[in-house]
PDB file of C-alpha atoms in Angstrom:
ATOM      1  CA  SER Y  22      17.240  14.575 -15.787  1.00 46.00           C
ATOM      2  CA  ILE Y  23      13.935  15.869 -14.461  1.00 52.00           C
ATOM      3  CA  PRO Y  24      11.178  16.095 -17.081  1.00 52.00           C
ATOM      4  CA  LEU Y  25       9.886  19.637 -17.366  1.00 49.00           C
ATOM      5  CA  TYR Y  26       6.465  18.723 -18.706  1.00 54.00           C
ATOM      6  CA  GLY Y  27       4.274  15.704 -19.212  1.00 56.00           C
ATOM      7  CA  PRO Y  28       3.964  12.729 -16.898  1.00 71.00           C
ATOM      8  CA  ASP Y  29       7.171  10.843 -16.195  1.00 78.00           C
ATOM      9  CA  PRO Y  30       6.545   7.150 -16.988  1.00 80.00           C
ATOM     10  CA  GLN Y  31       8.729   6.022 -14.072  1.00 82.00           C
ATOM     11  CA  VAL Y  32       6.772   8.194 -11.641  1.00 82.00           C
ATOM     12  CA  GLN Y  33       3.485   6.935 -13.060  1.00 82.00           C
ATOM     13  CA  LYS Y  34       4.693   3.343 -12.668  1.00 85.00           C
ATOM     14  CA  GLU Y  35       5.693   3.958  -9.053  1.00 87.00           C
ATOM     15  CA  LEU Y  36       2.369   5.624  -8.267  1.00 86.00           C
ATOM     16  CA  ARG Y  37       0.451   2.676  -9.741  1.00 87.00           C
ATOM     17  CA  GLU Y  38       2.485   0.157  -7.749  1.00 90.00           C
ATOM     18  CA  ARG Y  39       2.302   2.222  -4.546  1.00 90.00           C
ATOM     19  CA  HIS Y  40      -1.473   2.547  -4.918  1.00 88.00           C
ATOM     20  CA  ARG Y  41      -1.786  -1.214  -5.430  1.00 90.00           C
ATOM     21  CA  VAL Y  42       0.488  -2.130  -2.513  1.00 93.00           C
ATOM     22  CA  LEU Y  43      -1.245   0.290  -0.151  1.00 90.00           C
ATOM     23  CA  SER Y  44      -4.645  -1.084  -1.119  1.00 89.00           C
ATOM     24  CA  VAL Y  45      -3.498  -4.489   0.159  1.00 92.00           C
ATOM     25  CA  TYR Y  46      -1.151  -3.613   3.023  1.00 93.00           C
ATOM     26  CA  LEU Y  47      -3.466  -0.904   4.336  1.00 88.00           C
ATOM     27  CA  ARG Y  48      -2.901  -0.579   8.054  1.00 88.00           C
ATOM     28  CA  LEU Y  49      -3.721   2.454  10.137  1.00 86.00           C
ATOM     29  CA  GLN Y  50      -1.544   3.617  12.995  1.00 87.00           C
ATOM     30  CA  ASP Y  51      -4.403   2.719  15.364  1.00 86.00           C
ATOM     31  CA  ASP Y  52      -3.982  -0.933  14.313  1.00 88.00           C
ATOM     32  CA  PHE Y  53      -0.711  -1.065  16.201  1.00 90.00           C
ATOM     33  CA  THR Y  54      -1.995   0.245  19.533  1.00 89.00           C
ATOM     34  CA  GLY Y  55      -3.846  -1.725  22.115  1.00 84.00           C
ATOM     35  CA  ALA Y  56      -3.919  -3.035  25.659  1.00 81.00           C
ATOM     36  CA  GLY Y  57      -0.463  -3.742  26.961  1.00 87.00           C
ATOM     37  CA  VAL Y  58       1.319  -2.097  24.015  1.00 88.00           C
ATOM     38  CA  SER Y  59       3.440   0.909  24.863  1.00 92.00           C
ATOM     39  CA  ASP Y  60       3.339   3.966  22.622  1.00 90.00           C
ATOM     40  CA  LYS Y  61       6.991   3.368  21.761  1.00 93.00           C
ATOM     41  CA  ASP Y  62       6.352  -0.253  20.717  1.00 93.00           C
ATOM     42  CA  ALA Y  63       3.275   0.742  18.712  1.00 92.00           C
ATOM     43  CA  SER Y  64       5.202   3.488  16.955  1.00 92.00           C
ATOM     44  CA  GLU Y  65       8.063   1.121  16.183  1.00 94.00           C
ATOM     45  CA  ALA Y  66       5.696  -1.542  14.822  1.00 94.00           C
ATOM     46  CA  TYR Y  67       3.939   1.018  12.610  1.00 94.00           C
ATOM     47  CA  ASN Y  68       7.269   2.339  11.313  1.00 95.00           C
ATOM     48  CA  ASN Y  69       8.357  -1.232  10.547  1.00 95.00           C
ATOM     49  CA  HIS Y  70       5.124  -1.724   8.602  1.00 95.00           C
ATOM     50  CA  LEU Y  71       5.767   1.459   6.591  1.00 94.00           C
ATOM     51  CA  ALA Y  72       9.330   0.307   5.851  1.00 96.00           C
ATOM     52  CA  PHE Y  73       7.983  -3.053   4.696  1.00 96.00           C
ATOM     53  CA  VAL Y  74       5.508  -1.328   2.364  1.00 95.00           C
ATOM     54  CA  GLU Y  75       8.299   0.801   0.890  1.00 95.00           C
ATOM     55  CA  GLU Y  76      10.411  -2.313   0.323  1.00 95.00           C
ATOM     56  CA  VAL Y  77       7.563  -4.045  -1.544  1.00 95.00           C
ATOM     57  CA  VAL Y  78       6.937  -0.945  -3.686  1.00 94.00           C
ATOM     58  CA  TYR Y  79      10.640  -0.750  -4.517  1.00 94.00           C
ATOM     59  CA  LYS Y  80      10.801  -4.418  -5.539  1.00 94.00           C
ATOM     60  CA  LEU Y  81       7.770  -4.070  -7.803  1.00 94.00           C
ATOM     61  CA  VAL Y  82       8.857  -0.800  -9.397  1.00 92.00           C
ATOM     62  CA  HIS Y  83      12.408  -2.006 -10.008  1.00 91.00           C
ATOM     63  CA  ARG Y  84      11.487  -5.521 -11.108  1.00 90.00           C
ATOM     64  CA  ALA Y  85      13.962  -5.396 -14.009  1.00 87.00           C
ATOM     65  CA  GLU Y  86      16.818  -5.275 -11.482  1.00 91.00           C
ATOM     66  CA  ASP Y  87      15.630  -8.356  -9.575  1.00 92.00           C
ATOM     67  CA  PRO Y  88      12.702 -10.140 -11.244  1.00 93.00           C
ATOM     68  CA  GLU Y  89      12.723 -12.989  -8.705  1.00 95.00           C
ATOM     69  CA  ALA Y  90      12.327 -10.612  -5.748  1.00 94.00           C
ATOM     70  CA  ALA Y  91       9.534  -8.773  -7.545  1.00 93.00           C
ATOM     71  CA  GLU Y  92       7.713 -12.020  -8.317  1.00 95.00           C
ATOM     72  CA  ALA Y  93       8.111 -13.203  -4.707  1.00 96.00           C
ATOM     73  CA  ALA Y  94       6.750  -9.859  -3.429  1.00 95.00           C
ATOM     74  CA  ARG Y  95       3.803 -10.088  -5.833  1.00 95.00           C
ATOM     75  CA  ARG Y  96       2.974 -13.663  -4.769  1.00 96.00           C
ATOM     76  CA  GLU Y  97       3.265 -12.743  -1.078  1.00 96.00           C
ATOM     77  CA  MET Y  98       0.977  -9.759  -1.618  1.00 94.00           C
ATOM     78  CA  GLU Y  99      -1.626 -11.896  -3.401  1.00 94.00           C
ATOM     79  CA  GLU Y 100      -1.513 -14.472  -0.606  1.00 96.00           C
ATOM     80  CA  TYR Y 101      -1.821 -11.787   2.074  1.00 95.00           C
ATOM     81  CA  GLU Y 102      -4.749 -10.220   0.220  1.00 93.00           C
ATOM     82  CA  SER Y 103      -6.672 -13.466  -0.175  1.00 93.00           C
ATOM     83  CA  THR Y 104      -6.035 -14.460   3.445  1.00 94.00           C
ATOM     84  CA  ASN Y 105      -6.891 -11.046   4.932  1.00 93.00           C
ATOM     85  CA  LEU Y 106      -9.608  -9.742   2.601  1.00 92.00           C
ATOM     86  CA  THR Y 107     -12.109  -9.193   5.430  1.00 92.00           C
ATOM     87  CA  THR Y 108      -9.588  -7.221   7.482  1.00 91.00           C
ATOM     88  CA  ILE Y 109      -8.582  -5.181   4.435  1.00 91.00           C
ATOM     89  CA  LYS Y 110     -12.203  -4.241   3.708  1.00 91.00           C
ATOM     90  CA  ARG Y 111     -12.807  -3.368   7.371  1.00 90.00           C
ATOM     91  CA  THR Y 112      -9.708  -1.149   7.424  1.00 88.00           C
ATOM     92  CA  GLN Y 113     -10.774   0.536   4.180  1.00 87.00           C
ATOM     93  CA  ALA Y 114     -14.155   1.311   5.744  1.00 88.00           C
ATOM     94  CA  ARG Y 115     -12.488   2.686   8.898  1.00 86.00           C
ATOM     95  CA  ARG Y 116     -10.168   4.823   6.799  1.00 83.00           C
ATOM     96  CA  LYS Y 117     -13.035   6.155   4.720  1.00 81.00           C
ATOM     97  CA  GLU Y 118     -15.011   6.969   7.871  1.00 82.00           C
ATOM     98  CA  ARG Y 119     -11.994   8.671   9.428  1.00 78.00           C
ATOM     99  CA  ASP Y 120     -11.249  10.692   6.295  1.00 73.00           C
ATOM    100  CA  THR Y 121     -14.841  11.869   5.855  1.00 72.00           C
ATOM    101  CA  SER Y 122     -15.252  12.721   9.547  1.00 70.00           C
ATOM    102  CA  PHE Y 123     -13.338  15.942   8.918  1.00 67.00           C
ATOM    103  CA  GLY Y 124     -16.387  17.311   7.134  1.00 62.00           C
ATOM    104  CA  ILE Y 125     -15.081  16.918   3.610  1.00 61.00           C
ATOM    105  CA  ALA Y 126     -15.023  13.888   1.389  1.00 63.00           C
ATOM    106  CA  PRO Y 127     -11.670  12.817  -0.040  1.00 60.00           C
ATOM    107  CA  LEU Y 128     -11.055  13.457  -3.705  1.00 62.00           C
ATOM    108  CA  PRO Y 129     -11.280  10.377  -5.957  1.00 61.00           C
ATOM    109  CA  TRP Y 130      -7.500  10.162  -6.337  1.00 59.00           C
ATOM    110  CA  GLN Y 131      -7.092  10.144  -2.539  1.00 61.00           C
ATOM    111  CA  THR Y 132      -9.069   6.954  -2.025  1.00 62.00           C
ATOM    112  CA  LEU Y 133      -7.775   3.461  -2.533  1.00 58.00           C
ATOM    113  CA  PRO Y 134      -9.454   1.090  -4.954  1.00 59.00           C
ATOM    114  CA  GLU Y 135     -11.211  -2.021  -3.794  1.00 58.00           C
ATOM    115  CA  PRO Y 136      -8.657  -4.809  -3.518  1.00 55.00           C
ATOM    116  CA  SER Y 137      -8.633  -7.331  -6.304  1.00 56.00           C
ATOM    117  CA  LEU Y 138      -7.793 -10.954  -5.855  1.00 55.00           C
ATOM    118  CA  HIS Y 139      -6.276 -10.931  -9.319  1.00 57.00           C
ATOM    119  CA  TYR Y 140      -3.206  -8.743  -9.421  1.00 56.00           C
ATOM    120  CA  VAL Y 141      -2.062  -7.855 -12.899  1.00 57.00           C
ATOM    121  CA  ALA Y 142       1.438  -6.441 -13.138  1.00 55.00           C
ATOM    122  CA  PRO Y 143       1.651  -3.427 -15.463  1.00 55.00           C
TER     123      PRO Y 143
END
């Protein structure tokens, strides 16, 4: 059933996990283009990245169904974050610059938090 009022705890959980995953696996579509890469290949690589992000979010949100997969996804995300922290920060800065270049600043809920090396599962 769809709740008629008040925040749905499952939706809130998914939003928290999605926010966390996107703060680590933040890649812009521009990251997949470059010299020698066709538009089709770049688009396919970006779509694969988005599918990967959705898979990680699903594993973390539905950890009760498969706790081992959720734990593996969490460990992989922590490892990726610690290995790629400089790239993540650079991409966050590029995203912020891109978003503010439209003449308006994003609302606080539209920005991603600074990545943390210490992920705490809710």
